[in-house]
PDB file of N, CA and C in Angstrom:
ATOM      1  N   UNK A   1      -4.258  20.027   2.453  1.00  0.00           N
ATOM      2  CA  UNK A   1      -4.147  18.963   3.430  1.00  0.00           C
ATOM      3  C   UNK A   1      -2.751  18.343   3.311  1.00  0.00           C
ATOM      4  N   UNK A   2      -2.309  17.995   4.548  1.00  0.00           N
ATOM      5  CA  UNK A   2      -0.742  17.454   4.721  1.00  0.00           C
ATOM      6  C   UNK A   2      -1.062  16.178   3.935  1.00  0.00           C
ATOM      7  N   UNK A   3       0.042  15.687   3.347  1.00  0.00           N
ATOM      8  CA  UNK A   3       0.414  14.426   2.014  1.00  0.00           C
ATOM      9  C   UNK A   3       0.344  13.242   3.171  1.00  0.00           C
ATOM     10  N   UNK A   4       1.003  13.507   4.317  1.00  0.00           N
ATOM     11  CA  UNK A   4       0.667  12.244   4.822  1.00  0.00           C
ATOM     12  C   UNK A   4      -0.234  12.062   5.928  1.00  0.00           C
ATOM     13  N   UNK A   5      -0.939  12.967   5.473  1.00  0.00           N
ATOM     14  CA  UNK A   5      -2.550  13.159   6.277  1.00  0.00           C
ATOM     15  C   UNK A   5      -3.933  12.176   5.661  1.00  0.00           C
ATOM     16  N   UNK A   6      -3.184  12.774   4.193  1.00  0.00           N
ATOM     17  CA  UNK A   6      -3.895  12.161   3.129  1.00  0.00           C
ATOM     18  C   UNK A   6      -3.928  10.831   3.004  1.00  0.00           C
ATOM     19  N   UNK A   7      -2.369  10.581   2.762  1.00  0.00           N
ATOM     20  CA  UNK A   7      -1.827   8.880   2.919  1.00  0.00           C
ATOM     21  C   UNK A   7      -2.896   8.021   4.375  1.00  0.00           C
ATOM     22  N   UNK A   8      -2.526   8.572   4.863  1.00  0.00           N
ATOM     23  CA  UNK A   8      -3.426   8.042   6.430  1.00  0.00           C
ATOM     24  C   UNK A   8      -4.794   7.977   6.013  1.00  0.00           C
ATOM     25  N   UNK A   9      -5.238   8.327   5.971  1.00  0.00           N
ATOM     26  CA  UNK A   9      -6.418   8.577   5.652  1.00  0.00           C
ATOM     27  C   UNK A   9      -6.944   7.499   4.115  1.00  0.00           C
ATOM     28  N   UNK A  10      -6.236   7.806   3.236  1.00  0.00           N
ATOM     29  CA  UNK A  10      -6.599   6.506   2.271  1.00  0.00           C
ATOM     30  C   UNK A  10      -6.649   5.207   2.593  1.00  0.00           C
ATOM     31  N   UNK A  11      -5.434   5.507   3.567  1.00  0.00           N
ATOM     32  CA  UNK A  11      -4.827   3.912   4.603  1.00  0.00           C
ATOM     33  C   UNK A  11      -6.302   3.139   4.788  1.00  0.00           C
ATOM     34  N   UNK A  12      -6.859   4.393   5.472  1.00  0.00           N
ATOM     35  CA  UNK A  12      -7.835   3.912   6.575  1.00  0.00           C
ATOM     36  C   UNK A  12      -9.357   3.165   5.948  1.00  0.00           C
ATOM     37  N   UNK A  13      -9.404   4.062   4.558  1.00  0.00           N
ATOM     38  CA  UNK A  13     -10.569   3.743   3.714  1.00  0.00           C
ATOM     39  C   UNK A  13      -9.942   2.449   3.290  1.00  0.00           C
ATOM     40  N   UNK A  14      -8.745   1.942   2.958  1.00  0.00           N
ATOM     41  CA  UNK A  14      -8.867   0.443   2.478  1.00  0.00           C
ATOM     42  C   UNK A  14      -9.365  -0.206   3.302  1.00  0.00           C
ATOM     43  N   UNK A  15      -8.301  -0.104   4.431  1.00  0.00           N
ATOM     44  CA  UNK A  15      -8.431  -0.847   5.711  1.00  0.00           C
ATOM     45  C   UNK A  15      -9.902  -1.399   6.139  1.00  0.00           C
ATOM     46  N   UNK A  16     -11.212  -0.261   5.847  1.00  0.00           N
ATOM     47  CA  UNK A  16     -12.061  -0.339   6.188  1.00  0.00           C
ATOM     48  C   UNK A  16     -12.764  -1.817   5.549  1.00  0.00           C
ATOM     49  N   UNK A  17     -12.313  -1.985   4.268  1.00  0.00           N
ATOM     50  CA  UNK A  17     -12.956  -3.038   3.200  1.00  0.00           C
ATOM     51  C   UNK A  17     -12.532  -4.213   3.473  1.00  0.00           C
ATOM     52  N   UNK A  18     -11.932  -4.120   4.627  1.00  0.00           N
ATOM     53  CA  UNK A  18     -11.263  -5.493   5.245  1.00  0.00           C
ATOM     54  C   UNK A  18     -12.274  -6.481   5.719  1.00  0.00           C
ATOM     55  N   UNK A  19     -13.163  -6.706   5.110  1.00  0.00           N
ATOM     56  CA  UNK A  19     -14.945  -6.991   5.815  1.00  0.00           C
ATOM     57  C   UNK A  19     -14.079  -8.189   6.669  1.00  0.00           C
ATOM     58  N   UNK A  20     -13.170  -9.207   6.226  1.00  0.00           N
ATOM     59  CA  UNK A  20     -13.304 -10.244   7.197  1.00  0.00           C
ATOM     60  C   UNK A  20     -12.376 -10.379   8.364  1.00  0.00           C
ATOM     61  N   UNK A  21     -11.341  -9.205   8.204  1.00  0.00           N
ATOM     62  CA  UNK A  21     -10.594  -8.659   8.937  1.00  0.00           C
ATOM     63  C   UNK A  21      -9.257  -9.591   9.018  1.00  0.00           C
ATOM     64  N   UNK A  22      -8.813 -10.241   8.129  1.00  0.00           N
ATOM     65  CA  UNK A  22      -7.917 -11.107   7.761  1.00  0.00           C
ATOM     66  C   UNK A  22      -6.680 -10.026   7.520  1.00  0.00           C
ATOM     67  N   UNK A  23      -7.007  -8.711   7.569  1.00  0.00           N
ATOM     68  CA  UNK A  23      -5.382  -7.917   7.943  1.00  0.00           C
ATOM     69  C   UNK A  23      -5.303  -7.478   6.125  1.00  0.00           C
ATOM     70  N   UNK A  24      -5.934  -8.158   5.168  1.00  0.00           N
ATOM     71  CA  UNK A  24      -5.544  -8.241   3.892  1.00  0.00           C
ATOM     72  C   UNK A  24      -6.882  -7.887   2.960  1.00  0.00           C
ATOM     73  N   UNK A  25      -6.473  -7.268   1.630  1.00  0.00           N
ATOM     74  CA  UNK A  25      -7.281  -7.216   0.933  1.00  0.00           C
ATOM     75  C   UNK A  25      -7.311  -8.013  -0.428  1.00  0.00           C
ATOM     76  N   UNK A  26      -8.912  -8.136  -0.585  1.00  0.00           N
ATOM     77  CA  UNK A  26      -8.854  -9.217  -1.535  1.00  0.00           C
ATOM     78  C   UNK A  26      -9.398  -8.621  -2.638  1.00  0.00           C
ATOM     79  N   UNK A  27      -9.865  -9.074  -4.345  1.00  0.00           N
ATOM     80  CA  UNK A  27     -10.116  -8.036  -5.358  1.00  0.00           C
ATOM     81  C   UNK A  27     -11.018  -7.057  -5.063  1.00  0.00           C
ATOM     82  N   UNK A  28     -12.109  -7.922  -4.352  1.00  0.00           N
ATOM     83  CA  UNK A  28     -13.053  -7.666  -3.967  1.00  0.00           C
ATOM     84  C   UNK A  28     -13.454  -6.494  -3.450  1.00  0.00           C
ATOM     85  N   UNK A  29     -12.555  -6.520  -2.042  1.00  0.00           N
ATOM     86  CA  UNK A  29     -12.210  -5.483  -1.312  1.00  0.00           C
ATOM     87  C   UNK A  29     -11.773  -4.217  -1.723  1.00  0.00           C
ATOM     88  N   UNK A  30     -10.963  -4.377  -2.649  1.00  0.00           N
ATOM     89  CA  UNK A  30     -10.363  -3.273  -3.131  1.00  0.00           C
ATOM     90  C   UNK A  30     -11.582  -2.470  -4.228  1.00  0.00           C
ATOM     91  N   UNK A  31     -12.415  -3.210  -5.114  1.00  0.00           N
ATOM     92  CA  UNK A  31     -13.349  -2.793  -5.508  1.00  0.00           C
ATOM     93  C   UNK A  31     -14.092  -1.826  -4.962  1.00  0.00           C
ATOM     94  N   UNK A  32     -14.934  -2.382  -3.554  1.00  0.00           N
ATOM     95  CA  UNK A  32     -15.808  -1.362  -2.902  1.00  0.00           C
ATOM     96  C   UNK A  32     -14.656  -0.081  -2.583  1.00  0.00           C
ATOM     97  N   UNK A  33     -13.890  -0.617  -1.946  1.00  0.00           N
ATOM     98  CA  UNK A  33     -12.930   0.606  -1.513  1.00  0.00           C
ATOM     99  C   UNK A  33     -13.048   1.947  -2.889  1.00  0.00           C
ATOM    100  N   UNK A  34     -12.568   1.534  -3.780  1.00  0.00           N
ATOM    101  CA  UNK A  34     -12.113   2.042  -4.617  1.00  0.00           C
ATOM    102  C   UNK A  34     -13.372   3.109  -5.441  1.00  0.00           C
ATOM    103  N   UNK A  35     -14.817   2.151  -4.875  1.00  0.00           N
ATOM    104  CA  UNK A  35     -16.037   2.734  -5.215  1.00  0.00           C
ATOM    105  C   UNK A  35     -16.415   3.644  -4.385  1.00  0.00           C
ATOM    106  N   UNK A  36     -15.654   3.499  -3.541  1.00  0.00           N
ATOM    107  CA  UNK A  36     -16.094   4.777  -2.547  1.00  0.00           C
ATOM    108  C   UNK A  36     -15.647   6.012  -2.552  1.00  0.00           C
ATOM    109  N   UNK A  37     -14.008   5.548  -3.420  1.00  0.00           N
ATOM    110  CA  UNK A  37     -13.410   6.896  -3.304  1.00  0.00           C
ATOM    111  C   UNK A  37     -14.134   7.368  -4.992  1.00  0.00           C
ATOM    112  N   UNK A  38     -14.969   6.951  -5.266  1.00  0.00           N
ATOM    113  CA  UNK A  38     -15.301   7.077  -6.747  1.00  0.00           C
ATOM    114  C   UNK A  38     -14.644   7.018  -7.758  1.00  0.00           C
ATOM    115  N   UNK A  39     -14.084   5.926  -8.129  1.00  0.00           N
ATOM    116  CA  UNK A  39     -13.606   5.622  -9.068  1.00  0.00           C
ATOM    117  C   UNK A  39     -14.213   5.549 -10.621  1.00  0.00           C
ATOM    118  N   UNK A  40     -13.861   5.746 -11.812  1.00  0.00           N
ATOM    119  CA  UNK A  40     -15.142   5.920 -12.729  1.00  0.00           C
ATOM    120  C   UNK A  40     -15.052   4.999 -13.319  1.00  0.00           C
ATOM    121  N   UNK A  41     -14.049   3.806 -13.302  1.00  0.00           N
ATOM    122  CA  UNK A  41     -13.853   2.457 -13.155  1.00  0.00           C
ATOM    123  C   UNK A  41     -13.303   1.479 -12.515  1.00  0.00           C
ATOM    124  N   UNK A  42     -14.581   1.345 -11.565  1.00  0.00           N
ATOM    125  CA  UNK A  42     -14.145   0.701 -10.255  1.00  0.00           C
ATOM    126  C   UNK A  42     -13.934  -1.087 -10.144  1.00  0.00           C
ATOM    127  N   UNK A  43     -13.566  -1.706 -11.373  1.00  0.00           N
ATOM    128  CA  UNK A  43     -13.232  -3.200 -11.823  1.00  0.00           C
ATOM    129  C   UNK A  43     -12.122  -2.968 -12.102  1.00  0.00           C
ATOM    130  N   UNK A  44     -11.344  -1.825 -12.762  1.00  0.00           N
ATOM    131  CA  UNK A  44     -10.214  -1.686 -13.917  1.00  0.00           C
ATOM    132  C   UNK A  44      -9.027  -1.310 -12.258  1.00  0.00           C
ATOM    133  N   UNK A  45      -9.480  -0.415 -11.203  1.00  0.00           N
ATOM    134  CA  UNK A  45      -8.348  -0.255 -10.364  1.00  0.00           C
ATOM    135  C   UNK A  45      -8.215  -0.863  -9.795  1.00  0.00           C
ATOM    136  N   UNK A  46      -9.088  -1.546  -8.944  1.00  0.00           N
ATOM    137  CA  UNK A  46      -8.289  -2.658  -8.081  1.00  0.00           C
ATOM    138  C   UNK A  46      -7.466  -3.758  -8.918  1.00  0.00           C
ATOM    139  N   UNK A  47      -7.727  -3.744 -10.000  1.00  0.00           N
ATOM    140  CA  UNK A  47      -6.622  -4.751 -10.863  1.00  0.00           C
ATOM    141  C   UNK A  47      -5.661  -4.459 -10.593  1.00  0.00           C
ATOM    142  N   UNK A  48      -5.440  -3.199 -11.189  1.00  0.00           N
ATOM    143  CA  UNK A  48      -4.474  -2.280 -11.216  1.00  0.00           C
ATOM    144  C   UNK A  48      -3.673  -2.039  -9.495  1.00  0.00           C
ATOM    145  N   UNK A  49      -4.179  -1.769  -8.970  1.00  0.00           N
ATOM    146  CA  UNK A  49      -4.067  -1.646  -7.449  1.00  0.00           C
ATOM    147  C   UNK A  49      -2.994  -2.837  -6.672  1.00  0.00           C
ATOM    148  N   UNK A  50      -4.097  -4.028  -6.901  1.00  0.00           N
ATOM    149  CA  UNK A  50      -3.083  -5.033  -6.935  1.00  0.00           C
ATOM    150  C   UNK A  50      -2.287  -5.664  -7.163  1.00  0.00           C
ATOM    151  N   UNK A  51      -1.630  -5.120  -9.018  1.00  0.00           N
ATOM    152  CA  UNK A  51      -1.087  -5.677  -9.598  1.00  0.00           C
ATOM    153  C   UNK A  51       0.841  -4.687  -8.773  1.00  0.00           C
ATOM    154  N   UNK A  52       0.376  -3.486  -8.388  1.00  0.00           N
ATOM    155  CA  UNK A  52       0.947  -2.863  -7.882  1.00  0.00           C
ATOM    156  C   UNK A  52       1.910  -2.928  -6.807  1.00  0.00           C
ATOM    157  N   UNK A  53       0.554  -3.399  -5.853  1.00  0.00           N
ATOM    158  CA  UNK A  53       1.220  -3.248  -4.415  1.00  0.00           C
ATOM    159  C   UNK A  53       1.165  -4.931  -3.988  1.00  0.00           C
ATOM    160  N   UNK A  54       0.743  -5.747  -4.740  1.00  0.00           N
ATOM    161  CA  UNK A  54       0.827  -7.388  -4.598  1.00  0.00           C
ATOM    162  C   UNK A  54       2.508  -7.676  -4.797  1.00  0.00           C
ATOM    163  N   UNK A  55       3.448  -7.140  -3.964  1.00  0.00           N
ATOM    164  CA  UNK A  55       4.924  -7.791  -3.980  1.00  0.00           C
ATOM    165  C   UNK A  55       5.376  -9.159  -3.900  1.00  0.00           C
ATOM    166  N   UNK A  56       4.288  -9.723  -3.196  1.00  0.00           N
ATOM    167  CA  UNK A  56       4.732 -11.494  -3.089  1.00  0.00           C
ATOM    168  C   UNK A  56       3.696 -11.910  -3.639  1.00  0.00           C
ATOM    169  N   UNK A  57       2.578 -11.551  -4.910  1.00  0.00           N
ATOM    170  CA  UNK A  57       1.776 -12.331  -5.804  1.00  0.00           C
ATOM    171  C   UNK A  57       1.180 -13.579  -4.863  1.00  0.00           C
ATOM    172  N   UNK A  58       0.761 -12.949  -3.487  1.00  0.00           N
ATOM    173  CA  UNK A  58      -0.440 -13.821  -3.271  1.00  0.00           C
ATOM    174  C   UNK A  58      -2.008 -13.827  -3.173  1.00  0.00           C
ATOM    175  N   UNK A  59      -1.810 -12.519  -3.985  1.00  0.00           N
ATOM    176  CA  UNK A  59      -3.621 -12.258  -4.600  1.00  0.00           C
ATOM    177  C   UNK A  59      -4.248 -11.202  -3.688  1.00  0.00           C
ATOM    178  N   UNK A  60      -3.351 -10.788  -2.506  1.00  0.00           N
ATOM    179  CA  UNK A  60      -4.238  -9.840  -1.511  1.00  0.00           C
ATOM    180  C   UNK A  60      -3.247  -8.603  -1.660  1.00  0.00           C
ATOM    181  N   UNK A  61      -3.665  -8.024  -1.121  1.00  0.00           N
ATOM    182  CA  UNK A  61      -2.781  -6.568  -0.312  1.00  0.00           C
ATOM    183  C   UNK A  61      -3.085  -6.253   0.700  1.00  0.00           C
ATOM    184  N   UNK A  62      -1.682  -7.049   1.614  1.00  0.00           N
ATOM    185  CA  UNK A  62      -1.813  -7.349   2.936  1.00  0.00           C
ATOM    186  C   UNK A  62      -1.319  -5.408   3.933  1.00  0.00           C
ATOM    187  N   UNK A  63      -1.432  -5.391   4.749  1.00  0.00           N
ATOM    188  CA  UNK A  63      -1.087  -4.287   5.520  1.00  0.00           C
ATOM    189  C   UNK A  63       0.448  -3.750   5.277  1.00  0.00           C
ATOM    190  N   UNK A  64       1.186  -5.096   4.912  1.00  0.00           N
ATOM    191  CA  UNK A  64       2.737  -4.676   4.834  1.00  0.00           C
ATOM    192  C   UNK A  64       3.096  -3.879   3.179  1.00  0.00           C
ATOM    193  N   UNK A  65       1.758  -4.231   2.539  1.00  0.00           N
ATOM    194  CA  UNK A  65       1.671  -4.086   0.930  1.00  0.00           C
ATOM    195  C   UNK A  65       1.070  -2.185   1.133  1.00  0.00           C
ATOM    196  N   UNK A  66       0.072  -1.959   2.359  1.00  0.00           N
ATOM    197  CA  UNK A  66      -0.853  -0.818   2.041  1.00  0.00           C
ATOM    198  C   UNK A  66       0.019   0.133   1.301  1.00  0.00           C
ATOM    199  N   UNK A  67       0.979   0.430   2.232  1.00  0.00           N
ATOM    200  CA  UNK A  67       1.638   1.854   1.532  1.00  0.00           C
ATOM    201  C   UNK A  67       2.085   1.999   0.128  1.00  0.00           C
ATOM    202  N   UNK A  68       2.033   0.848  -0.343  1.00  0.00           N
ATOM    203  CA  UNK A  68       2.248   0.791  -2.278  1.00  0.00           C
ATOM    204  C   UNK A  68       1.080   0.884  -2.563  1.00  0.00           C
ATOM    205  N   UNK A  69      -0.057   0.222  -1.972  1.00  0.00           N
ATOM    206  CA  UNK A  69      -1.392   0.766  -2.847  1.00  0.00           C
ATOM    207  C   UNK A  69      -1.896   1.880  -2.873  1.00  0.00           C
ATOM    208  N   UNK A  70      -1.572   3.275  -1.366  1.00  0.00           N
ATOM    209  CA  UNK A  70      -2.004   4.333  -0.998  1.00  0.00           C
ATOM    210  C   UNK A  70      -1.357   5.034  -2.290  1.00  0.00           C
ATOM    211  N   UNK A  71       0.053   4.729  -2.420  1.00  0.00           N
ATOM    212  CA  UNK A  71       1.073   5.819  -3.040  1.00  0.00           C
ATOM    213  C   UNK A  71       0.476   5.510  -4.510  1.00  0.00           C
ATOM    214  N   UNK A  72       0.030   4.406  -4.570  1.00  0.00           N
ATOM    215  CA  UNK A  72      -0.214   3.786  -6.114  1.00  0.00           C
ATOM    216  C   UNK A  72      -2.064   5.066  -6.669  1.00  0.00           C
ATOM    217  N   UNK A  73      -2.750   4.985  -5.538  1.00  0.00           N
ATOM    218  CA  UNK A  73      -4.094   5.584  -5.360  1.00  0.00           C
ATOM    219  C   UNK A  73      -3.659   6.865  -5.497  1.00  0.00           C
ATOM    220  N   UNK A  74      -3.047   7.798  -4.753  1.00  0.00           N
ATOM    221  CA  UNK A  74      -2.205   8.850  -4.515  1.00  0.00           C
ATOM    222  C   UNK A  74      -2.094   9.535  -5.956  1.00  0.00           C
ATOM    223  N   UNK A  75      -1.164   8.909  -6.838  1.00  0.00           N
ATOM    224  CA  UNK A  75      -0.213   8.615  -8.171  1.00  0.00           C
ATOM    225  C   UNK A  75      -1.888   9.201  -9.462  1.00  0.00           C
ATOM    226  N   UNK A  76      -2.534   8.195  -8.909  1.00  0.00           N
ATOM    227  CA  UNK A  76      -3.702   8.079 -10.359  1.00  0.00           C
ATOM    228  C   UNK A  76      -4.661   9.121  -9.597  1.00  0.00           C
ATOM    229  N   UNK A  77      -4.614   9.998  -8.769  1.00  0.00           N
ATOM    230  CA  UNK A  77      -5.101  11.603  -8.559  1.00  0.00           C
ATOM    231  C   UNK A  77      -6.092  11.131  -7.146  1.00  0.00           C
ATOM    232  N   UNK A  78      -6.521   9.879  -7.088  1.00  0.00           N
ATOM    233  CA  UNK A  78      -7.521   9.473  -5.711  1.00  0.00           C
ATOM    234  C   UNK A  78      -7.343  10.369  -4.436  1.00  0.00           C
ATOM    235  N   UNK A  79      -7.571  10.863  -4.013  1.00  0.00           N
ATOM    236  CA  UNK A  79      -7.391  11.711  -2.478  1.00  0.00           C
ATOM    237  C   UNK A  79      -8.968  11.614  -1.614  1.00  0.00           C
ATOM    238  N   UNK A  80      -8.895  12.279  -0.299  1.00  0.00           N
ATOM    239  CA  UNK A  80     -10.308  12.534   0.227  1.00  0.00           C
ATOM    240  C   UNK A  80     -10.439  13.866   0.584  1.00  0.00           C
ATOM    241  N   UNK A  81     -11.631  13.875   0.676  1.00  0.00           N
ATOM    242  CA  UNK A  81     -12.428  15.463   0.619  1.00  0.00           C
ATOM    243  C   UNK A  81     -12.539  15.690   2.191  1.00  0.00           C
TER     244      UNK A  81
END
């Protein structure tokens, strides 16, 4: 599968966890996300996730942040089937 097929596509699974649709993700969010792509510790990455792609440390990972969290997901082997 094309790399930025993939990227797109991870995009889209965060995106999805956007339950309140505030454009941004919150720990929370990133949790389920992250449980979906099966994570085998799904508390420990979104830490991680955010600690990442959170550039202005305001606790979310907003849309302008996604592409550091995809590449960050990408990085630690995450892809979709």
């Amino acid at each position: 599968m094309d790399k930025l097929l993939i990227e797109e596509e991870l995009k889209n699974i965060f995106l999805k966890y956007d339950k309140n649709g505030d454009g941004r993700l919150c720990k929370k969010e990133l949790k389920n996300a992250f449980r979906e792509l099966h994570s085998w510790i799904p508390g420990f990455r979104p830490r991680q996730g955010l600690h990442a792609a959170d550039v202005n440390h305001d606790g979310f990972v907003s849309e302008d942040e996604m592409g550091i969290l995809v590449k960050n997901a990408l990085n630690l082997g995450f892809t979709v089937s």
